[in-house]
Short mmCIF file of C-alpha atoms in Angstrom, two decimals:
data_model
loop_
_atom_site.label_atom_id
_atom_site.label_comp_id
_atom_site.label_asym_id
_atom_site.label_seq_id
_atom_site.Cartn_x
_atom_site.Cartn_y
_atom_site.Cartn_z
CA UNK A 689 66.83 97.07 -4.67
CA UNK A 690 68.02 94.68 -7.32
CA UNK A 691 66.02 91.29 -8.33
CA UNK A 692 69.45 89.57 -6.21
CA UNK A 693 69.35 92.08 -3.42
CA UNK A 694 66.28 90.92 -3.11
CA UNK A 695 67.08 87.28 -3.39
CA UNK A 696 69.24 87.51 -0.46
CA UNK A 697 67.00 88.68 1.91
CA UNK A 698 65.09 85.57 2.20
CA UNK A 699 64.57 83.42 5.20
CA UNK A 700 66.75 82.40 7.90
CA UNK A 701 67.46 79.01 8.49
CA UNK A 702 65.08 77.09 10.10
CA UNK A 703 66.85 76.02 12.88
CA UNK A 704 67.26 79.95 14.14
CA UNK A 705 63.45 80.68 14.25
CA UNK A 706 62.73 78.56 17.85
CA UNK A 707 65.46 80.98 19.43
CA UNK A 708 64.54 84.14 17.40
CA UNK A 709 60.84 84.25 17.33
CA UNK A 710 59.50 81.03 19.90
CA UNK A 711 59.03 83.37 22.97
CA UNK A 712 57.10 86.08 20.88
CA UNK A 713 54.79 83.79 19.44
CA UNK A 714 54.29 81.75 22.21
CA UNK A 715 52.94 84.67 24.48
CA UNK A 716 50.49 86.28 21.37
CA UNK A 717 49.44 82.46 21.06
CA UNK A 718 48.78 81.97 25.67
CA UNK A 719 46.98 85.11 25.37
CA UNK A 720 44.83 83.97 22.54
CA UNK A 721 44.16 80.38 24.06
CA UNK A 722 44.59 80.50 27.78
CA UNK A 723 46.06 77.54 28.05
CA UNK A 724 49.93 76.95 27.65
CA UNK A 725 49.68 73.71 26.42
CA UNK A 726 47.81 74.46 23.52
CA UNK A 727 49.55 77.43 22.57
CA UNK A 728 52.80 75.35 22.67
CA UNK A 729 51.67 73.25 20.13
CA UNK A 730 50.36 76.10 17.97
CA UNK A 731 53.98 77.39 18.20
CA UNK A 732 55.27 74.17 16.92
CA UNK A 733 52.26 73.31 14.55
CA UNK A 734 53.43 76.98 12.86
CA UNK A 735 57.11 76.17 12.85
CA UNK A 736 56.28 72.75 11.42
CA UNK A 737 53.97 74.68 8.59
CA UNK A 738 56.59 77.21 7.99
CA UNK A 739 59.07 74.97 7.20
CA UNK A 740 56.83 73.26 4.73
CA UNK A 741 55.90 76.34 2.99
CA UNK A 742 59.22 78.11 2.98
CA UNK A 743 58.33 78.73 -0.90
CA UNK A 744 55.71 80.41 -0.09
CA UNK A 745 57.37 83.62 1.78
CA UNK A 746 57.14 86.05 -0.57
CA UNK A 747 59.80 88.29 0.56
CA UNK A 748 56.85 91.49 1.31
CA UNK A 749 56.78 90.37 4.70
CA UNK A 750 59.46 90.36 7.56
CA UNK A 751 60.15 86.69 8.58
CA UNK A 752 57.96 87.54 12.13
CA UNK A 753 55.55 88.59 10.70
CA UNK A 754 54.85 85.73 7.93
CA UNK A 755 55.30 83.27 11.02
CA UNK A 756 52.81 85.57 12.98
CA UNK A 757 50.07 84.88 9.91
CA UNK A 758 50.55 81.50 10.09
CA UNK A 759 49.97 81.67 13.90
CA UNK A 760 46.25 83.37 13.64
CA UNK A 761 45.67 80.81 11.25
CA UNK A 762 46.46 77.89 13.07
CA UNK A 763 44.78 79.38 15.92
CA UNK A 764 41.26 79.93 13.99
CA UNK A 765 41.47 76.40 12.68
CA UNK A 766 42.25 75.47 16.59
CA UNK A 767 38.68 77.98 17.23
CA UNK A 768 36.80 75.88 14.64
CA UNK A 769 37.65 72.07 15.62
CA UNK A 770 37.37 73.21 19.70
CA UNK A 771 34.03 74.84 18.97
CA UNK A 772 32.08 71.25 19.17
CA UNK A 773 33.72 70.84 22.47
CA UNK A 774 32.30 74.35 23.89
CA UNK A 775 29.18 74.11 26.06
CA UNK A 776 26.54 76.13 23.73
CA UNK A 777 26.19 80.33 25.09
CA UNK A 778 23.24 81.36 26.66
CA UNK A 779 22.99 85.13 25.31
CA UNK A 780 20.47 86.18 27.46
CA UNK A 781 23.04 85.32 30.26
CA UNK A 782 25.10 88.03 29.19
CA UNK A 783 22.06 90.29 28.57
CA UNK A 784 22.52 92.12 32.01
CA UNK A 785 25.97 93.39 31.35
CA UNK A 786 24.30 96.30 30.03
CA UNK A 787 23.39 97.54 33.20
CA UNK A 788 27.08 97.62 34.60
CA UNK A 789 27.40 100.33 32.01
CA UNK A 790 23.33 102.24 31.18
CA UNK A 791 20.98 103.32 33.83
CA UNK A 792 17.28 101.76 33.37
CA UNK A 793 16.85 104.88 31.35
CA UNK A 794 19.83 103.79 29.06
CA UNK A 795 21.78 106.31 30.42
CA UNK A 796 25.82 105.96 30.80
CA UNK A 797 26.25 105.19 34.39
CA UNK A 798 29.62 106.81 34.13
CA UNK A 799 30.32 108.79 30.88
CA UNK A 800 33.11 108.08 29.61
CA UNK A 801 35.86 110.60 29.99
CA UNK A 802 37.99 112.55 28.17
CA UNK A 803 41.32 110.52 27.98
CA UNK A 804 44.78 112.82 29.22
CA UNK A 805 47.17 110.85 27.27
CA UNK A 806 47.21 111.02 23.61
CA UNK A 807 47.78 106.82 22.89
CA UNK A 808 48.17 107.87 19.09
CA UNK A 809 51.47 109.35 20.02
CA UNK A 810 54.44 106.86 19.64
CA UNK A 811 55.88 107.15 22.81
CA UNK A 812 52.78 105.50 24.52
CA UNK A 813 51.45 103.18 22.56
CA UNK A 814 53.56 99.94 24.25
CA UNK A 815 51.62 101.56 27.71
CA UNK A 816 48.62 100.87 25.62
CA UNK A 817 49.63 97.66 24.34
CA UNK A 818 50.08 96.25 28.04
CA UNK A 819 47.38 97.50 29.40
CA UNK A 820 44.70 96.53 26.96
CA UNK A 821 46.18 92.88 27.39
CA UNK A 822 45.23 93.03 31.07
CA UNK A 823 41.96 94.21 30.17
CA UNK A 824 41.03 91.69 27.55
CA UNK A 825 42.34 88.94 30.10
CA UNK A 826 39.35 89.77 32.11
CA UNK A 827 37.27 89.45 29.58
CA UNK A 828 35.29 86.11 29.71
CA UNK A 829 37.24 83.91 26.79
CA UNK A 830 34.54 83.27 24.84
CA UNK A 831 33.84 87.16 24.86
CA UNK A 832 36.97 88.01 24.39
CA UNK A 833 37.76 85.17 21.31
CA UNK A 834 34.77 86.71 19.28
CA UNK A 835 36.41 90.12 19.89
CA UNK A 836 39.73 89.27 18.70
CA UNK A 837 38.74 87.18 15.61
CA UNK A 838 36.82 90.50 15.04
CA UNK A 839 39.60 92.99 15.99
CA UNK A 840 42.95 91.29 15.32
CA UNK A 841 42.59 88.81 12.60
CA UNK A 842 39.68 91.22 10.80
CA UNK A 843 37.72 88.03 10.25
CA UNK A 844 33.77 89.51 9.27
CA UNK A 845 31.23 88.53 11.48
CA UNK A 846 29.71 85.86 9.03
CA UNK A 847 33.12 83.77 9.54
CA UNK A 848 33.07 84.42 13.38
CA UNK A 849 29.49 82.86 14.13
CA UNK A 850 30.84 79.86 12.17
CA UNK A 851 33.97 79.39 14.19
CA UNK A 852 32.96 80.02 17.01
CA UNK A 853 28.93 78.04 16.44
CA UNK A 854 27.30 81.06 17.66
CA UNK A 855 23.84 83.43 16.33
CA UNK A 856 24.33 85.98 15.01
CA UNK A 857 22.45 87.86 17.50
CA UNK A 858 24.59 86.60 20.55
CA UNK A 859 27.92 87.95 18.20
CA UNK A 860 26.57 91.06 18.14
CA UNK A 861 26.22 90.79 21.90
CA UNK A 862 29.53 89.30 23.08
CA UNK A 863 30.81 92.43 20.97
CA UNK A 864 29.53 95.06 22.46
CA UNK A 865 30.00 94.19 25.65
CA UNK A 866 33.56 93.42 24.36
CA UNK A 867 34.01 97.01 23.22
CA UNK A 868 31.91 98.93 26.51
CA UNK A 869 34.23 96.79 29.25
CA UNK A 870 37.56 97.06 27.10
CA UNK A 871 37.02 100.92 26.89
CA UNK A 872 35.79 101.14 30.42
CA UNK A 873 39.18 99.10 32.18
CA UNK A 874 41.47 101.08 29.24
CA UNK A 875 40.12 104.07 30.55
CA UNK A 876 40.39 102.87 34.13
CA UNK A 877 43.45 101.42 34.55
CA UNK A 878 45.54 104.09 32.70
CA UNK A 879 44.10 106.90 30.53
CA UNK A 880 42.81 108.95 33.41
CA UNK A 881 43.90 106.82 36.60
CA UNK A 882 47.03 106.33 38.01
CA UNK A 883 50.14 108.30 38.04
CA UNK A 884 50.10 110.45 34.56
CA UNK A 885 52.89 112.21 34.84
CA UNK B 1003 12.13 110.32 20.11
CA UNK B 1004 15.45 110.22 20.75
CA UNK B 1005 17.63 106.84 21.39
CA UNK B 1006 18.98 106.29 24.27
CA UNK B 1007 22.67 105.82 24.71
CA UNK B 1008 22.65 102.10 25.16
CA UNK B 1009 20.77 101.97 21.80
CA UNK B 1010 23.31 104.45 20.18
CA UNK B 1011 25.93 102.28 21.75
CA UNK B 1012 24.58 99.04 20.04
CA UNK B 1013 23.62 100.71 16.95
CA UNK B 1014 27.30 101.65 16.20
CA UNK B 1015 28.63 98.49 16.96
CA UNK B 1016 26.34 97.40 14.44
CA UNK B 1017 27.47 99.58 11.89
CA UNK B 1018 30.92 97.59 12.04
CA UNK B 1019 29.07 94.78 10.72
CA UNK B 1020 26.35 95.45 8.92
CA UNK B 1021 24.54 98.00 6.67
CA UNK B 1022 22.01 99.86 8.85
CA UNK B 1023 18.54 100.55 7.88
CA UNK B 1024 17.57 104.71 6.66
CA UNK B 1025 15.70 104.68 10.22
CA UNK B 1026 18.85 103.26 12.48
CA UNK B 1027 21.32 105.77 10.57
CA UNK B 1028 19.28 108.94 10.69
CA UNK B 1029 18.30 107.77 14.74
CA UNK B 1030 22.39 107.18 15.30
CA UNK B 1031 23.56 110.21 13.79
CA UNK B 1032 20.62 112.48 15.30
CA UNK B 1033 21.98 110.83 18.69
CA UNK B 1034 25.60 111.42 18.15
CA UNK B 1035 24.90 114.96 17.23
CA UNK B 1036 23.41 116.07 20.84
CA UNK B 1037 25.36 113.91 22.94
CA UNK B 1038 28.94 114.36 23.43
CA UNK B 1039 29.56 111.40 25.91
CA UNK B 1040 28.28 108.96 23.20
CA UNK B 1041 30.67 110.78 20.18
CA UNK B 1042 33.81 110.30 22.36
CA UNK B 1043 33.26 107.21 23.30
CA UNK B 1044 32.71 106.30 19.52
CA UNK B 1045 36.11 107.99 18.54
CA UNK B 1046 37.87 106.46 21.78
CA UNK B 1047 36.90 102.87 20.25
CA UNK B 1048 37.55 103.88 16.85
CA UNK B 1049 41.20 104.69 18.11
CA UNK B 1050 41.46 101.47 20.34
CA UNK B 1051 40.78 99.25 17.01
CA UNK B 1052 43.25 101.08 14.33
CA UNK B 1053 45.66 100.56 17.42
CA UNK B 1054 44.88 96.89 17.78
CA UNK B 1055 45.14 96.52 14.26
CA UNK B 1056 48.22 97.92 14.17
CA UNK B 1057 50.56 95.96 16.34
CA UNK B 1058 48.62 92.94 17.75
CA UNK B 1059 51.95 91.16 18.59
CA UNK B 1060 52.59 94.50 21.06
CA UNK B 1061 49.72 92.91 23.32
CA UNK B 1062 51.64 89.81 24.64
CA UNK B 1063 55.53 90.72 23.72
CA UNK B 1064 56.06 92.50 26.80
CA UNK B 1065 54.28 89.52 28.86
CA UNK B 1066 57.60 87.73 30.08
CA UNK B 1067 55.91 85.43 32.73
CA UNK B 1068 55.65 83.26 29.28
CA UNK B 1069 58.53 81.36 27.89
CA UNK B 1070 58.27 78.67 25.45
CA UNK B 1071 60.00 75.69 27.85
CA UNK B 1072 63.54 74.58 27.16
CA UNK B 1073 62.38 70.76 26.66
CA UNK B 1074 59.21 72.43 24.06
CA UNK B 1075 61.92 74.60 22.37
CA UNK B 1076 64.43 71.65 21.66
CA UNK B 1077 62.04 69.20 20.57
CA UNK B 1078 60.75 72.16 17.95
CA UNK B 1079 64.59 72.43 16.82
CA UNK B 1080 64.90 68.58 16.90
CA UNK B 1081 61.63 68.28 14.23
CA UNK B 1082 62.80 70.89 12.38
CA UNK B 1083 66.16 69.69 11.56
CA UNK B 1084 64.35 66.43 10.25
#
């Protein structure tokens, strides 16, 4: 590709984006927020900032996802101003979830089990996709924000505590119960129940 | 003494975010030799994070109970066009 080619694939005018990308970022931004209000105006907060920065796109993204990183971002900034707002986490609440999953012994109450479908292969990763969506939905949000920060926008766990005004300590906890109840409903709701063939 | 699971569990959560000590390695990787449930549970989370980190848009684009409403989308248009 040519220095023009390249050129010419820059953005699309702004006025296309709403129709083109507003439903796809508005559902990443409800199931990051719970709340439809908010994530509408993250939408439009991250229309409003792309249009700003339009000189910014450096061409080594596609267009949905260069809106899509200025998305997590406005969400995480979102996180940090909410987090004075948030009632302050008891973590030795959440201390008992352990024994949903180990024996007194700290035993696996129910191993986990070897999974039928291969969710590596292409086929069956939108399955997984949908799935885990349901599962992190019954996650409790704050649980499920530290785990996402963590998992999706790869923030380290330094960052996290500070967003969210969290220990340490109670990170560590609202992520591994993150991990043993998302692996538990995955596993539940579709890798070895349900119909597989 | 061995670690239990639970402790195996924690400890490699922990390794995602931090260096462990000598002792918590060599107890972790003792554990994960002998017991099977423990190592496939490790590789099953392993998998569910490169997967996450993959496509994270995949999560919600197939949620379509959520639409951005008419009135939100044209007063997006109607500020960008300013």
């Amino acid at each position: 590709m040519t220095a023009l080619d390249m050129k010419s694939v820059g953005l699309s005018p702004p006025e296309t984006w709403v129709d083109r990308y507003g439903n796809i970022l508005f559902r990443y931004a409800v199931l990051r927020l719970r709340d439809k209000t908010v994530a509408e105006d993250m939408v439009q907060e991250t229309f409003l900032g792309a249009l700003r920065n339009q000189d910014a796109y450096n061409h080594q993204s596609s267009e949905q996802n260069w809106l899509f990183g200025i998305l997590k971002h406005k969400i995480i900034d979102y996180f940090r101003k909410a987090k004075r707002e948030q009632p302050v986490d008891n973590p030795d609440a959440d201390i008992n979830y352990n024994n949903t999953f180990f024996n007194d012994k700290g035993m696996w109450v129910k191993g986990p089990a070897e999974w039928k479908q291969n969710p590596g292969s292409l086929a069956e990763q939108s399955e997984f996709y949908r799935i885990f969506s349901q599962c992190l939905k019954k996650l409790p949000k704050r649980i499920a924000d530290a785990f996402m920060l963590r998992e999706i926008d790869g923030l380290k766990g330094a960052e996290i505590c500070q967003v969210l005004g969290i220990s340490a300590n109670n990170y560590w906890i609202m992520l591994h119960r993150a991990r043993l109840q998302l692996r538990a409903c995955l596993e539940e709701n579709w890798l070895t129940g349900g119909p597989s063939s | 003494m061995m670690i239990s699971c639970q402790e195996a569990s924690r400890l490699a959560m922990l390794r995602s975010e931090q260096p462990l000590k000598w002792s918590e390695k060599l107890a972790l990787a003792f554990h994960l030799m002998l017991c099977g449930h423990c190592r496939r549970a490790n590789k099953q989370l392993n998998l569910i994070r490169q997967l996450l980190h993959l496509k994270p848009l995949d999560l919600s684009a197939q949620d379509e109970n959520y639409h951005l409403s008419l009135e939100k989308k044209e007063e997006i248009k109607r500020k960008l066009a300013c």
